[in-house]
JSON list of C-alpha atoms and ligand atoms in Angstrom, two decimals:
[
{"chain": "J", "resi": 28, "resn": "UNK", "atom": "CA", "xyz": [-5.36, 16.30, -4.15]},
{"chain": "J", "resi": 29, "resn": "UNK", "atom": "CA", "xyz": [-2.82, 15.38, -6.95]},
{"chain": "J", "resi": 30, "resn": "UNK", "atom": "CA", "xyz": [0.80, 14.58, -5.95]},
{"chain": "J", "resi": 31, "resn": "UNK", "atom": "CA", "xyz": [3.43, 17.09, -7.49]},
{"chain": "J", "resi": 32, "resn": "UNK", "atom": "CA", "xyz": [6.16, 15.70, -9.50]},
{"chain": "J", "resi": 33, "resn": "UNK", "atom": "CA", "xyz": [8.58, 15.74, -6.50]},
{"chain": "J", "resi": 34, "resn": "UNK", "atom": "CA", "xyz": [6.27, 14.14, -4.15]},
{"chain": "J", "resi": 35, "resn": "UNK", "atom": "CA", "xyz": [5.77, 11.19, -6.74]},
{"chain": "J", "resi": 36, "resn": "UNK", "atom": "CA", "xyz": [9.37, 10.74, -7.19]},
{"chain": "J", "resi": 37, "resn": "UNK", "atom": "CA", "xyz": [10.02, 10.75, -3.48]},
{"chain": "J", "resi": 38, "resn": "UNK", "atom": "CA", "xyz": [7.27, 8.43, -2.55]},
{"chain": "J", "resi": 39, "resn": "UNK", "atom": "CA", "xyz": [8.29, 5.93, -5.43]},
{"chain": "J", "resi": 40, "resn": "UNK", "atom": "CA", "xyz": [11.61, 5.99, -4.13]},
{"chain": "J", "resi": 41, "resn": "UNK", "atom": "CA", "xyz": [10.73, 5.24, -0.56]},
{"chain": "J", "resi": 42, "resn": "UNK", "atom": "CA", "xyz": [8.81, 2.35, -1.85]},
{"chain": "J", "resi": 43, "resn": "UNK", "atom": "CA", "xyz": [11.72, 0.95, -3.85]},
{"chain": "J", "resi": 44, "resn": "UNK", "atom": "CA", "xyz": [13.83, 1.45, -0.82]},
{"chain": "J", "resi": 45, "resn": "UNK", "atom": "CA", "xyz": [11.34, -0.49, 1.33]},
{"chain": "J", "resi": 46, "resn": "UNK", "atom": "CA", "xyz": [11.36, -3.34, -1.13]},
{"chain": "J", "resi": 47, "resn": "UNK", "atom": "CA", "xyz": [14.83, -4.15, 0.10]},
{"chain": "J", "resi": 48, "resn": "UNK", "atom": "CA", "xyz": [13.49, -4.75, 3.70]},
{"chain": "J", "resi": 49, "resn": "UNK", "atom": "CA", "xyz": [11.38, -7.37, 2.65]},
{"chain": "J", "resi": 50, "resn": "UNK", "atom": "CA", "xyz": [11.79, -10.52, 4.41]},
{"chain": "J", "resi": 51, "resn": "UNK", "atom": "CA", "xyz": [10.73, -13.17, 1.96]},
{"chain": "J", "resi": 52, "resn": "UNK", "atom": "CA", "xyz": [12.62, -16.41, 1.94]},
{"chain": "J", "resi": 53, "resn": "UNK", "atom": "CA", "xyz": [9.64, -18.43, 0.76]},
{"chain": "J", "resi": 54, "resn": "UNK", "atom": "CA", "xyz": [8.47, -16.41, -2.07]},
{"chain": "J", "resi": 55, "resn": "UNK", "atom": "CA", "xyz": [11.37, -14.47, -3.22]},
{"chain": "J", "resi": 56, "resn": "UNK", "atom": "CA", "xyz": [8.81, -11.76, -4.07]},
{"chain": "J", "resi": 57, "resn": "UNK", "atom": "CA", "xyz": [9.95, -8.43, -2.64]},
{"chain": "J", "resi": 58, "resn": "UNK", "atom": "CA", "xyz": [7.33, -5.83, -1.99]},
{"chain": "J", "resi": 59, "resn": "UNK", "atom": "CA", "xyz": [7.80, -2.33, -0.61]},
{"chain": "J", "resi": 60, "resn": "UNK", "atom": "CA", "xyz": [5.08, 0.27, 0.25]},
{"chain": "J", "resi": 61, "resn": "UNK", "atom": "CA", "xyz": [5.29, 3.85, 1.15]},
{"chain": "J", "resi": 62, "resn": "UNK", "atom": "CA", "xyz": [2.61, 5.79, 2.63]},
{"chain": "J", "resi": 63, "resn": "UNK", "atom": "CA", "xyz": [2.44, 9.57, 2.37]},
{"chain": "J", "resi": 64, "resn": "UNK", "atom": "CA", "xyz": [0.30, 11.24, 5.25]},
{"chain": "J", "resi": 65, "resn": "UNK", "atom": "CA", "xyz": [-1.59, 14.41, 4.65]},
{"chain": "J", "resi": 66, "resn": "UNK", "atom": "CA", "xyz": [1.23, 16.07, 6.99]},
{"chain": "J", "resi": 67, "resn": "UNK", "atom": "CA", "xyz": [3.79, 15.08, 4.91]},
{"chain": "J", "resi": 68, "resn": "UNK", "atom": "CA", "xyz": [5.51, 12.22, 6.56]},
{"chain": "J", "resi": 69, "resn": "UNK", "atom": "CA", "xyz": [6.38, 8.79, 4.60]},
{"chain": "J", "resi": 70, "resn": "UNK", "atom": "CA", "xyz": [5.73, 5.66, 6.53]},
{"chain": "J", "resi": 71, "resn": "UNK", "atom": "CA", "xyz": [7.15, 2.51, 4.95]},
{"chain": "J", "resi": 72, "resn": "UNK", "atom": "CA", "xyz": [6.61, -1.22, 4.92]},
{"chain": "J", "resi": 73, "resn": "UNK", "atom": "CA", "xyz": [7.70, -4.41, 3.24]},
{"chain": "J", "resi": 74, "resn": "UNK", "atom": "CA", "xyz": [6.22, -7.88, 3.13]},
{"chain": "J", "resi": 75, "resn": "UNK", "atom": "CA", "xyz": [7.09, -9.96, 6.11]},
{"chain": "J", "resi": 76, "resn": "UNK", "atom": "CA", "xyz": [6.79, -14.02, 5.41]},
{"chain": "J", "resi": 77, "resn": "UNK", "atom": "CA", "xyz": [6.38, -16.70, 7.87]},
{"chain": "J", "resi": 78, "resn": "UNK", "atom": "CA", "xyz": [7.50, -20.52, 7.90]},
{"chain": "J", "resi": 79, "resn": "UNK", "atom": "CA", "xyz": [3.73, -21.00, 8.48]},
{"chain": "J", "resi": 80, "resn": "UNK", "atom": "CA", "xyz": [2.89, -19.25, 4.95]},
{"chain": "J", "resi": 81, "resn": "UNK", "atom": "CA", "xyz": [-0.58, -18.00, 5.53]},
{"chain": "J", "resi": 82, "resn": "UNK", "atom": "CA", "xyz": [0.66, -15.88, 8.60]},
{"chain": "J", "resi": 83, "resn": "UNK", "atom": "CA", "xyz": [3.01, -13.75, 6.27]},
{"chain": "J", "resi": 84, "resn": "UNK", "atom": "CA", "xyz": [1.95, -10.13, 5.85]},
{"chain": "J", "resi": 85, "resn": "UNK", "atom": "CA", "xyz": [1.77, -7.91, 2.77]},
{"chain": "J", "resi": 86, "resn": "UNK", "atom": "CA", "xyz": [3.93, -4.69, 2.62]},
{"chain": "J", "resi": 87, "resn": "UNK", "atom": "CA", "xyz": [0.76, -2.45, 2.24]},
{"chain": "J", "resi": 88, "resn": "UNK", "atom": "CA", "xyz": [-0.53, -3.79, 5.44]},
{"chain": "J", "resi": 89, "resn": "UNK", "atom": "CA", "xyz": [2.77, -3.31, 7.22]},
{"chain": "J", "resi": 90, "resn": "UNK", "atom": "CA", "xyz": [2.86, 0.44, 6.14]},
{"chain": "J", "resi": 91, "resn": "UNK", "atom": "CA", "xyz": [-0.79, 1.01, 7.08]},
{"chain": "J", "resi": 92, "resn": "UNK", "atom": "CA", "xyz": [-0.74, -0.71, 10.27]},
{"chain": "J", "resi": 93, "resn": "UNK", "atom": "CA", "xyz": [2.66, 1.11, 11.25]},
{"chain": "J", "resi": 94, "resn": "UNK", "atom": "CA", "xyz": [1.27, 4.21, 10.40]},
{"chain": "J", "resi": 95, "resn": "UNK", "atom": "CA", "xyz": [-1.84, 3.99, 12.23]},
{"chain": "J", "resi": 96, "resn": "UNK", "atom": "CA", "xyz": [-0.17, 3.04, 15.67]},
{"chain": "J", "resi": 97, "resn": "UNK", "atom": "CA", "xyz": [1.98, 5.86, 15.00]},
{"chain": "J", "resi": 98, "resn": "UNK", "atom": "CA", "xyz": [-1.03, 8.19, 15.28]},
{"chain": "J", "resi": 99, "resn": "UNK", "atom": "CA", "xyz": [-1.56, 8.98, 11.50]},
{"chain": "J", "resi": 100, "resn": "UNK", "atom": "CA", "xyz": [-5.08, 8.77, 10.06]},
{"chain": "J", "resi": 101, "resn": "UNK", "atom": "CA", "xyz": [-4.96, 10.76, 7.16]},
{"chain": "J", "resi": 102, "resn": "UNK", "atom": "CA", "xyz": [-3.34, 9.78, 4.11]},
{"chain": "J", "resi": 103, "resn": "UNK", "atom": "CA", "xyz": [-2.37, 11.38, 0.59]},
{"chain": "J", "resi": 104, "resn": "UNK", "atom": "CA", "xyz": [-1.21, 8.67, -1.33]},
{"chain": "J", "resi": 105, "resn": "UNK", "atom": "CA", "xyz": [0.52, 5.12, -1.44]},
{"chain": "J", "resi": 106, "resn": "UNK", "atom": "CA", "xyz": [3.18, 3.67, -3.49]},
{"chain": "J", "resi": 107, "resn": "UNK", "atom": "CA", "xyz": [3.70, 0.19, -4.02]},
{"chain": "J", "resi": 108, "resn": "UNK", "atom": "CA", "xyz": [7.10, -1.38, -5.56]},
{"chain": "J", "resi": 109, "resn": "UNK", "atom": "CA", "xyz": [7.77, -4.64, -6.69]},
{"chain": "J", "resi": 110, "resn": "UNK", "atom": "CA", "xyz": [10.56, -6.47, -8.91]},
{"chain": "J", "resi": 111, "resn": "UNK", "atom": "CA", "xyz": [8.01, -7.23, -11.69]},
{"chain": "J", "resi": 112, "resn": "UNK", "atom": "CA", "xyz": [8.16, -6.25, -15.25]},
{"chain": "J", "resi": 113, "resn": "UNK", "atom": "CA", "xyz": [5.65, -3.75, -16.49]},
{"chain": "J", "resi": 114, "resn": "UNK", "atom": "CA", "xyz": [2.79, -3.50, -16.02]},
{"chain": "J", "resi": 115, "resn": "UNK", "atom": "CA", "xyz": [3.29, -3.09, -12.15]},
{"chain": "J", "resi": 116, "resn": "UNK", "atom": "CA", "xyz": [1.75, -5.50, -9.79]},
{"chain": "J", "resi": 117, "resn": "UNK", "atom": "CA", "xyz": [-1.34, -4.34, -8.13]},
{"chain": "J", "resi": 118, "resn": "UNK", "atom": "CA", "xyz": [-2.36, -4.82, -4.36]},
{"chain": "J", "resi": 119, "resn": "UNK", "atom": "CA", "xyz": [-3.87, -8.17, -3.42]},
{"chain": "J", "resi": 120, "resn": "UNK", "atom": "CA", "xyz": [-7.80, -8.22, -2.56]},
{"chain": "J", "resi": 121, "resn": "UNK", "atom": "CA", "xyz": [-6.95, -8.58, 1.45]},
{"chain": "J", "resi": 122, "resn": "UNK", "atom": "CA", "xyz": [-4.67, -5.37, 1.02]},
{"chain": "J", "resi": 123, "resn": "UNK", "atom": "CA", "xyz": [-7.41, -3.60, -1.04]},
{"chain": "J", "resi": 124, "resn": "UNK", "atom": "CA", "xyz": [-10.03, -4.02, 1.90]},
{"chain": "J", "resi": 125, "resn": "UNK", "atom": "CA", "xyz": [-7.43, -3.05, 4.44]},
{"chain": "J", "resi": 126, "resn": "UNK", "atom": "CA", "xyz": [-6.67, 0.26, 2.46]},
{"chain": "J", "resi": 127, "resn": "UNK", "atom": "CA", "xyz": [-10.47, 0.70, 1.90]},
{"chain": "J", "resi": 128, "resn": "UNK", "atom": "CA", "xyz": [-10.82, 1.33, 5.83]},
{"chain": "J", "resi": 129, "resn": "UNK", "atom": "CA", "xyz": [-8.46, 4.36, 5.77]},
{"chain": "J", "resi": 130, "resn": "UNK", "atom": "CA", "xyz": [-8.87, 6.23, 2.32]},
{"chain": "J", "resi": 131, "resn": "UNK", "atom": "CA", "xyz": [-11.62, 7.70, 0.12]},
{"chain": "J", "resi": 132, "resn": "UNK", "atom": "CA", "xyz": [-12.48, 6.22, -3.49]},
{"chain": "J", "resi": 133, "resn": "UNK", "atom": "CA", "xyz": [-10.26, 8.81, -5.10]},
{"chain": "J", "resi": 134, "resn": "UNK", "atom": "CA", "xyz": [-7.16, 8.01, -3.10]},
{"chain": "J", "resi": 135, "resn": "UNK", "atom": "CA", "xyz": [-4.18, 7.75, -5.49]},
{"chain": "J", "resi": 136, "resn": "UNK", "atom": "CA", "xyz": [-2.19, 4.49, -5.60]},
{"chain": "J", "resi": 137, "resn": "UNK", "atom": "CA", "xyz": [1.18, 4.40, -7.33]},
{"chain": "J", "resi": 138, "resn": "UNK", "atom": "CA", "xyz": [2.46, 0.99, -8.64]},
{"chain": "J", "resi": 139, "resn": "UNK", "atom": "CA", "xyz": [5.90, 0.78, -9.35]},
{"chain": "J", "resi": 140, "resn": "UNK", "atom": "CA", "xyz": [7.46, -1.93, -11.81]},
{"chain": "J", "resi": 141, "resn": "UNK", "atom": "CA", "xyz": [10.99, -3.46, -11.66]},
{"chain": "J", "resi": 142, "resn": "UNK", "atom": "CA", "xyz": [12.38, -1.01, -14.03]},
{"chain": "J", "resi": 143, "resn": "UNK", "atom": "CA", "xyz": [11.26, 1.85, -11.72]},
{"chain": "J", "resi": 144, "resn": "UNK", "atom": "CA", "xyz": [8.31, 3.02, -13.93]},
{"chain": "J", "resi": 145, "resn": "UNK", "atom": "CA", "xyz": [4.96, 3.57, -12.49]},
{"chain": "J", "resi": 146, "resn": "UNK", "atom": "CA", "xyz": [1.22, 3.58, -13.32]},
{"chain": "J", "resi": 147, "resn": "UNK", "atom": "CA", "xyz": [-1.16, 5.16, -11.05]},
{"chain": "J", "resi": 148, "resn": "UNK", "atom": "CA", "xyz": [-4.60, 3.91, -10.17]},
{"chain": "J", "resi": 149, "resn": "UNK", "atom": "CA", "xyz": [-7.11, 5.01, -7.32]},
{"chain": "J", "resi": 150, "resn": "UNK", "atom": "CA", "xyz": [-8.38, 2.71, -4.42]},
{"chain": "J", "resi": 151, "resn": "UNK", "atom": "CA", "xyz": [-11.81, 3.00, -5.97]},
{"chain": "J", "resi": 152, "resn": "UNK", "atom": "CA", "xyz": [-10.90, 1.54, -9.18]},
{"chain": "J", "resi": 153, "resn": "UNK", "atom": "CA", "xyz": [-9.01, -1.39, -7.27]},
{"chain": "J", "resi": 154, "resn": "UNK", "atom": "CA", "xyz": [-12.19, -1.81, -4.89]},
{"chain": "J", "resi": 155, "resn": "UNK", "atom": "CA", "xyz": [-15.32, -0.53, -6.40]},
{"chain": "J", "resi": 156, "resn": "UNK", "atom": "CA", "xyz": [-18.91, -1.00, -4.62]},
{"chain": "J", "resi": 157, "resn": "UNK", "atom": "CA", "xyz": [-16.76, -1.70, -1.38]},
{"chain": "J", "resi": 158, "resn": "UNK", "atom": "CA", "xyz": [-17.81, -2.50, 2.28]},
{"chain": "J", "resi": 159, "resn": "UNK", "atom": "CA", "xyz": [-16.56, 0.23, 4.72]},
{"chain": "J", "resi": 160, "resn": "UNK", "atom": "CA", "xyz": [-17.31, 1.44, 8.04]},
{"chain": "J", "resi": 161, "resn": "UNK", "atom": "CA", "xyz": [-20.36, 3.32, 7.18]},
{"chain": "J", "resi": 162, "resn": "UNK", "atom": "CA", "xyz": [-22.14, 0.22, 6.44]},
{"chain": "J", "resi": 163, "resn": "UNK", "atom": "CA", "xyz": [-22.10, -1.45, 9.72]},
{"chain": "J", "resi": 164, "resn": "UNK", "atom": "CA", "xyz": [-25.04, -0.94, 12.02]},
{"chain": "J", "resi": 165, "resn": "UNK", "atom": "CA", "xyz": [-24.75, 1.74, 14.67]},
{"chain": "J", "resi": 166, "resn": "UNK", "atom": "CA", "xyz": [-24.11, 0.09, 18.19]},
{"chain": "J", "resi": 167, "resn": "UNK", "atom": "CA", "xyz": [-27.52, -0.41, 20.18]},
{"chain": "N", "resi": 210, "resn": "LIG", "atom": "N1", "xyz": [2.49, -9.38, -1.38]},
{"chain": "N", "resi": 210, "resn": "LIG", "atom": "C1", "xyz": [2.42, -8.17, -0.83]},
{"chain": "N", "resi": 210, "resn": "LIG", "atom": "O1", "xyz": [3.46, -7.85, -0.07]},
{"chain": "N", "resi": 210, "resn": "LIG", "atom": "N2", "xyz": [1.48, -7.11, -1.30]},
{"chain": "N", "resi": 210, "resn": "LIG", "atom": "C2", "xyz": [0.63, -7.76, -2.22]},
{"chain": "N", "resi": 210, "resn": "LIG", "atom": "O2", "xyz": [-0.39, -6.73, -2.55]},
{"chain": "N", "resi": 210, "resn": "LIG", "atom": "C3", "xyz": [0.35, -9.03, -2.87]},
{"chain": "N", "resi": 210, "resn": "LIG", "atom": "C4", "xyz": [1.61, -9.79, -2.31]},
{"chain": "N", "resi": 210, "resn": "LIG", "atom": "C5", "xyz": [3.48, -10.30, -0.89]},
{"chain": "N", "resi": 210, "resn": "LIG", "atom": "C6", "xyz": [2.97, -11.56, 0.18]},
{"chain": "N", "resi": 210, "resn": "LIG", "atom": "C7", "xyz": [4.01, -12.61, -0.15]},
{"chain": "N", "resi": 210, "resn": "LIG", "atom": "O3", "xyz": [4.92, -12.45, 0.66]},
{"chain": "N", "resi": 210, "resn": "LIG", "atom": "C8", "xyz": [4.71, -12.30, -1.49]},
{"chain": "N", "resi": 210, "resn": "LIG", "atom": "O4", "xyz": [4.07, -10.84, -2.00]},
{"chain": "N", "resi": 210, "resn": "LIG", "atom": "C9", "xyz": [4.20, -13.39, -2.57]},
{"chain": "N", "resi": 210, "resn": "LIG", "atom": "O5", "xyz": [2.95, -13.45, -2.60]}
]
């Protein structure tokens, strides 16, 4: 279901705020994510880098992981904020697959640029013809 203008404003604001929590001393590329649950909660995340570079984690996966361990399973929308000039940056491939696990193809993703503007896409647009839980063989 589409978000109301108020929900969009609130969610994108949370993503921008979450960006300020990024730990990114190596890339200096801040990313904030905010996840709206169907119950109306907003769970935030930011990228957390590591001196062993590949160990760092993206904002989107921090947000989804935090939401999942808090008991949330149903999500309405995601917003991702960076400091880039328009067009806003889009989630990396690993995050697209991570998001795939918990969302339907029409799940809306708001991509917020460094000027505070946004564009909207869907999980299905970002990861078409994807692999998900239903593709796994049932346990024997
Ligand atoms: N990053 C994210 O947090 N999300 C993405 O979808 C793309 C990249 C982070 C990882 C790293 O900390 C920094 O941005 C530069 O790649």
